[in-house]
């Protein structure tokens, strides 16, 4: 969908499907740094330098609509109110930079709990119906959180046993987000 270090010509908005932003470490290993859901724009993080800092690829069959960056900038230049609104919108979307809640110093259960709370909030904002079909594999979630796929699987089973989430195949429902929040505190 987007190559790392490619010029930013268009903002892409996910209409259907999902994508991941990734970078490759010096070892050649992939590091997932963000997941995009329907309704979310790809490219806002590239506006300051007019270059995409990360590669973005689809996780499942994905359709996007594209908005010319130049048209967007020309349109917003016509009004200080529109410029302020664009700035506000770009700040509402999650930063692709390091997130404390997913750092290696945080226990794995807290990281996965934070991930699910964040995901539940984004699903709600995007008006995506439940149960939500997770577009990412368990190993993608593990990669993003910096934990093993086995740990992710074990924690998913624990969260289901504790009736915090319900998963059937890749369909997830968040049963008790409030209780899930307690998993995120030390």
CSV table of C-alpha atoms in Angstrom, one decimal:
chain,number,residue,atom,x,y,z
A,1,UNK,CA,0.0,0.0,0.0
A,2,UNK,CA,2.8,2.4,1.0
A,3,UNK,CA,6.6,2.0,0.7
A,4,UNK,CA,8.8,3.4,3.5
A,5,UNK,CA,10.5,6.7,2.5
A,6,UNK,CA,8.1,7.1,-0.5
A,7,UNK,CA,6.8,10.6,-1.3
A,8,UNK,CA,3.5,11.6,0.2
A,9,UNK,CA,1.1,12.5,-2.6
A,10,UNK,CA,-2.2,11.3,-1.2
A,11,UNK,CA,-3.8,10.6,2.2
A,12,UNK,CA,-5.4,7.1,2.0
A,13,UNK,CA,-8.4,6.4,4.2
A,14,UNK,CA,-9.3,2.7,4.9
A,15,UNK,CA,-12.8,2.1,3.7
A,16,UNK,CA,-12.8,-1.7,4.3
A,17,UNK,CA,-10.2,-4.0,5.7
A,18,UNK,CA,-7.2,-3.2,7.8
A,19,UNK,CA,-3.5,-2.5,7.4
A,20,UNK,CA,-0.3,-2.5,9.5
A,21,UNK,CA,2.6,0.0,9.6
A,22,UNK,CA,5.9,-1.7,9.8
A,23,UNK,CA,9.6,-1.0,9.9
A,24,UNK,CA,12.5,-3.4,9.5
A,25,UNK,CA,15.2,-3.5,12.1
A,26,UNK,CA,18.9,-3.7,11.2
A,27,UNK,CA,18.6,-7.5,11.7
A,28,UNK,CA,16.0,-7.6,9.0
A,29,UNK,CA,13.3,-8.5,11.5
A,30,UNK,CA,9.9,-6.9,11.0
A,31,UNK,CA,8.6,-4.6,13.8
A,32,UNK,CA,4.9,-3.7,13.6
A,33,UNK,CA,4.3,-0.2,14.9
A,34,UNK,CA,0.6,0.4,14.2
A,35,UNK,CA,-2.7,-1.1,12.9
A,36,UNK,CA,-5.1,0.9,10.8
A,37,UNK,CA,-8.8,0.2,10.9
A,38,UNK,CA,-11.7,1.3,8.7
A,39,UNK,CA,-12.2,5.0,8.7
A,40,UNK,CA,-8.6,5.7,9.7
A,41,UNK,CA,-6.2,7.7,7.5
A,42,UNK,CA,-2.8,6.6,6.3
A,43,UNK,CA,-0.3,9.3,5.8
A,44,UNK,CA,-0.9,12.0,8.5
A,45,UNK,CA,2.4,11.0,10.1
A,46,UNK,CA,4.1,11.8,6.8
A,47,UNK,CA,2.8,15.3,6.4
A,48,UNK,CA,5.6,17.1,8.2
A,49,UNK,CA,8.4,15.7,5.9
A,50,UNK,CA,6.2,14.8,2.9
A,51,UNK,CA,7.7,11.3,3.1
A,52,UNK,CA,6.1,8.1,4.5
A,53,UNK,CA,8.4,7.1,7.5
A,54,UNK,CA,7.1,3.5,7.5
A,55,UNK,CA,5.9,0.9,5.1
A,56,UNK,CA,2.1,0.1,5.3
A,57,UNK,CA,0.7,-3.2,4.0
A,58,UNK,CA,-2.8,-4.7,4.0
A,59,UNK,CA,-3.6,-7.4,6.5
A,60,UNK,CA,-6.7,-8.6,4.7
A,61,UNK,CA,-8.4,-7.5,1.5
A,62,UNK,CA,-8.5,-3.8,1.9
A,63,UNK,CA,-10.0,-0.9,-0.1
A,64,UNK,CA,-9.1,2.7,0.4
A,65,UNK,CA,-10.1,6.1,-0.9
A,66,UNK,CA,-7.4,8.6,-1.7
A,67,UNK,CA,-7.4,12.3,-1.1
A,68,UNK,CA,-4.7,14.4,-2.9
A,69,UNK,CA,-2.5,16.0,-0.3
A,70,UNK,CA,-2.2,19.1,-2.4
A,71,UNK,CA,-5.9,19.5,-2.7
A,72,UNK,CA,-6.3,18.9,1.1
A,73,UNK,CA,-3.7,21.6,1.8
A,74,UNK,CA,-5.1,24.0,-0.7
A,75,UNK,CA,-8.6,23.5,0.7
A,76,UNK,CA,-7.4,24.1,4.3
A,77,UNK,CA,-5.4,27.1,3.4
A,78,UNK,CA,-8.6,28.9,2.5
A,79,UNK,CA,-9.7,29.0,6.2
A,80,UNK,CA,-7.9,29.2,9.5
A,81,UNK,CA,-10.8,27.2,11.0
A,82,UNK,CA,-10.2,24.4,8.5
A,83,UNK,CA,-6.5,24.4,9.3
A,84,UNK,CA,-7.2,24.1,13.0
A,85,UNK,CA,-9.7,21.3,12.3
A,86,UNK,CA,-7.1,19.4,10.2
A,87,UNK,CA,-4.6,19.8,13.0
A,88,UNK,CA,-7.2,18.6,15.5
A,89,UNK,CA,-8.1,15.6,13.4
A,90,UNK,CA,-4.4,14.6,12.8
A,91,UNK,CA,-3.8,14.7,16.6
A,92,UNK,CA,-6.8,12.4,17.3
A,93,UNK,CA,-5.3,9.5,15.5
A,94,UNK,CA,-2.8,7.4,17.4
A,95,UNK,CA,0.8,8.3,17.1
A,96,UNK,CA,3.0,5.8,15.4
A,97,UNK,CA,5.8,6.6,17.8
A,98,UNK,CA,6.7,4.5,20.9
A,99,UNK,CA,3.8,3.9,23.2
A,100,UNK,CA,4.6,3.5,26.9
A,101,UNK,CA,1.7,1.1,27.4
A,102,UNK,CA,3.4,-1.4,25.1
A,103,UNK,CA,7.0,-1.1,26.3
A,104,UNK,CA,9.0,-4.1,27.4
A,105,UNK,CA,9.0,-2.9,31.0
A,106,UNK,CA,5.2,-3.4,31.3
A,107,UNK,CA,4.0,-7.0,32.0
A,108,UNK,CA,2.6,-8.8,29.1
A,109,UNK,CA,-1.0,-9.0,30.5
A,110,UNK,CA,-1.0,-5.3,30.9
A,111,UNK,CA,0.2,-4.7,27.4
A,112,UNK,CA,-2.4,-7.0,25.9
A,113,UNK,CA,-5.1,-5.5,28.1
A,114,UNK,CA,-4.1,-2.0,27.0
A,115,UNK,CA,-4.1,-3.1,23.4
A,116,UNK,CA,-7.6,-4.4,23.7
A,117,UNK,CA,-8.9,-1.4,25.5
A,118,UNK,CA,-7.4,0.9,22.8
A,119,UNK,CA,-8.8,-1.4,20.1
A,120,UNK,CA,-12.3,-1.4,21.6
A,121,UNK,CA,-12.2,2.4,21.7
A,122,UNK,CA,-11.1,2.7,18.1
A,123,UNK,CA,-13.7,0.1,17.0
A,124,UNK,CA,-16.4,2.2,18.7
A,125,UNK,CA,-15.1,5.4,17.2
A,126,UNK,CA,-15.2,3.9,13.7
A,127,UNK,CA,-18.7,2.5,14.2
A,128,UNK,CA,-17.6,-1.1,13.5
A,129,UNK,CA,-20.2,-3.6,14.6
A,130,UNK,CA,-19.5,-6.4,17.1
A,131,UNK,CA,-18.3,-9.1,17.0
A,132,UNK,CA,-15.3,-7.6,15.3
A,133,UNK,CA,-13.3,-9.8,13.1
A,134,UNK,CA,-9.6,-9.3,14.1
A,135,UNK,CA,-7.7,-8.7,10.8
A,136,UNK,CA,-4.4,-9.3,12.4
A,137,UNK,CA,-2.9,-12.7,13.4
A,138,UNK,CA,-1.9,-13.5,16.9
A,139,UNK,CA,1.7,-13.3,15.9
A,140,UNK,CA,1.1,-9.8,14.5
A,141,UNK,CA,-0.4,-8.7,17.9
A,142,UNK,CA,2.6,-10.4,19.7
A,143,UNK,CA,5.1,-8.6,17.4
A,144,UNK,CA,3.4,-5.2,18.0
A,145,UNK,CA,3.4,-5.8,21.8
A,146,UNK,CA,6.9,-7.2,21.9
A,147,UNK,CA,5.8,-10.5,23.4
A,148,UNK,CA,5.8,-14.1,22.1
A,149,UNK,CA,2.9,-15.6,20.1
A,150,UNK,CA,2.7,-18.3,22.8
A,151,UNK,CA,2.3,-15.6,25.5
A,152,UNK,CA,-0.4,-13.9,23.5
A,153,UNK,CA,-2.3,-17.2,23.0
A,154,UNK,CA,-2.1,-18.0,26.7
A,155,UNK,CA,-3.3,-14.5,27.7
A,156,UNK,CA,-6.2,-14.7,25.2
A,157,UNK,CA,-7.3,-17.9,26.8
A,158,UNK,CA,-7.0,-16.4,30.3
A,159,UNK,CA,-9.0,-13.3,29.3
A,160,UNK,CA,-11.7,-15.6,27.9
A,161,UNK,CA,-11.7,-17.7,31.0
A,162,UNK,CA,-12.1,-14.6,33.1
A,163,UNK,CA,-14.9,-13.5,30.7
A,164,UNK,CA,-13.2,-10.2,29.7
A,165,UNK,CA,-13.4,-11.1,26.0
A,166,UNK,CA,-15.1,-13.7,23.9
A,167,UNK,CA,-13.3,-15.0,20.8
A,168,UNK,CA,-14.7,-17.4,18.3
A,169,UNK,CA,-12.1,-18.0,15.5
A,170,UNK,CA,-11.0,-14.4,14.8
A,171,UNK,CA,-14.3,-12.8,15.9
A,172,UNK,CA,-13.8,-10.8,19.2
A,173,UNK,CA,-16.3,-9.2,21.5
A,174,UNK,CA,-15.3,-7.2,24.5
A,175,UNK,CA,-17.5,-8.5,27.3
A,176,UNK,CA,-16.1,-6.5,30.3
A,177,UNK,CA,-13.9,-3.6,29.3
A,178,UNK,CA,-14.1,-2.1,32.8
A,179,UNK,CA,-12.6,-5.3,34.3
A,180,UNK,CA,-10.1,-5.4,31.4
A,181,UNK,CA,-8.9,-2.0,32.6
A,182,UNK,CA,-7.9,-3.6,35.9
A,183,UNK,CA,-5.5,-5.8,34.0
A,184,UNK,CA,-3.7,-2.7,32.9
A,185,UNK,CA,-2.7,-1.5,36.3
A,186,UNK,CA,0.2,-2.9,38.2
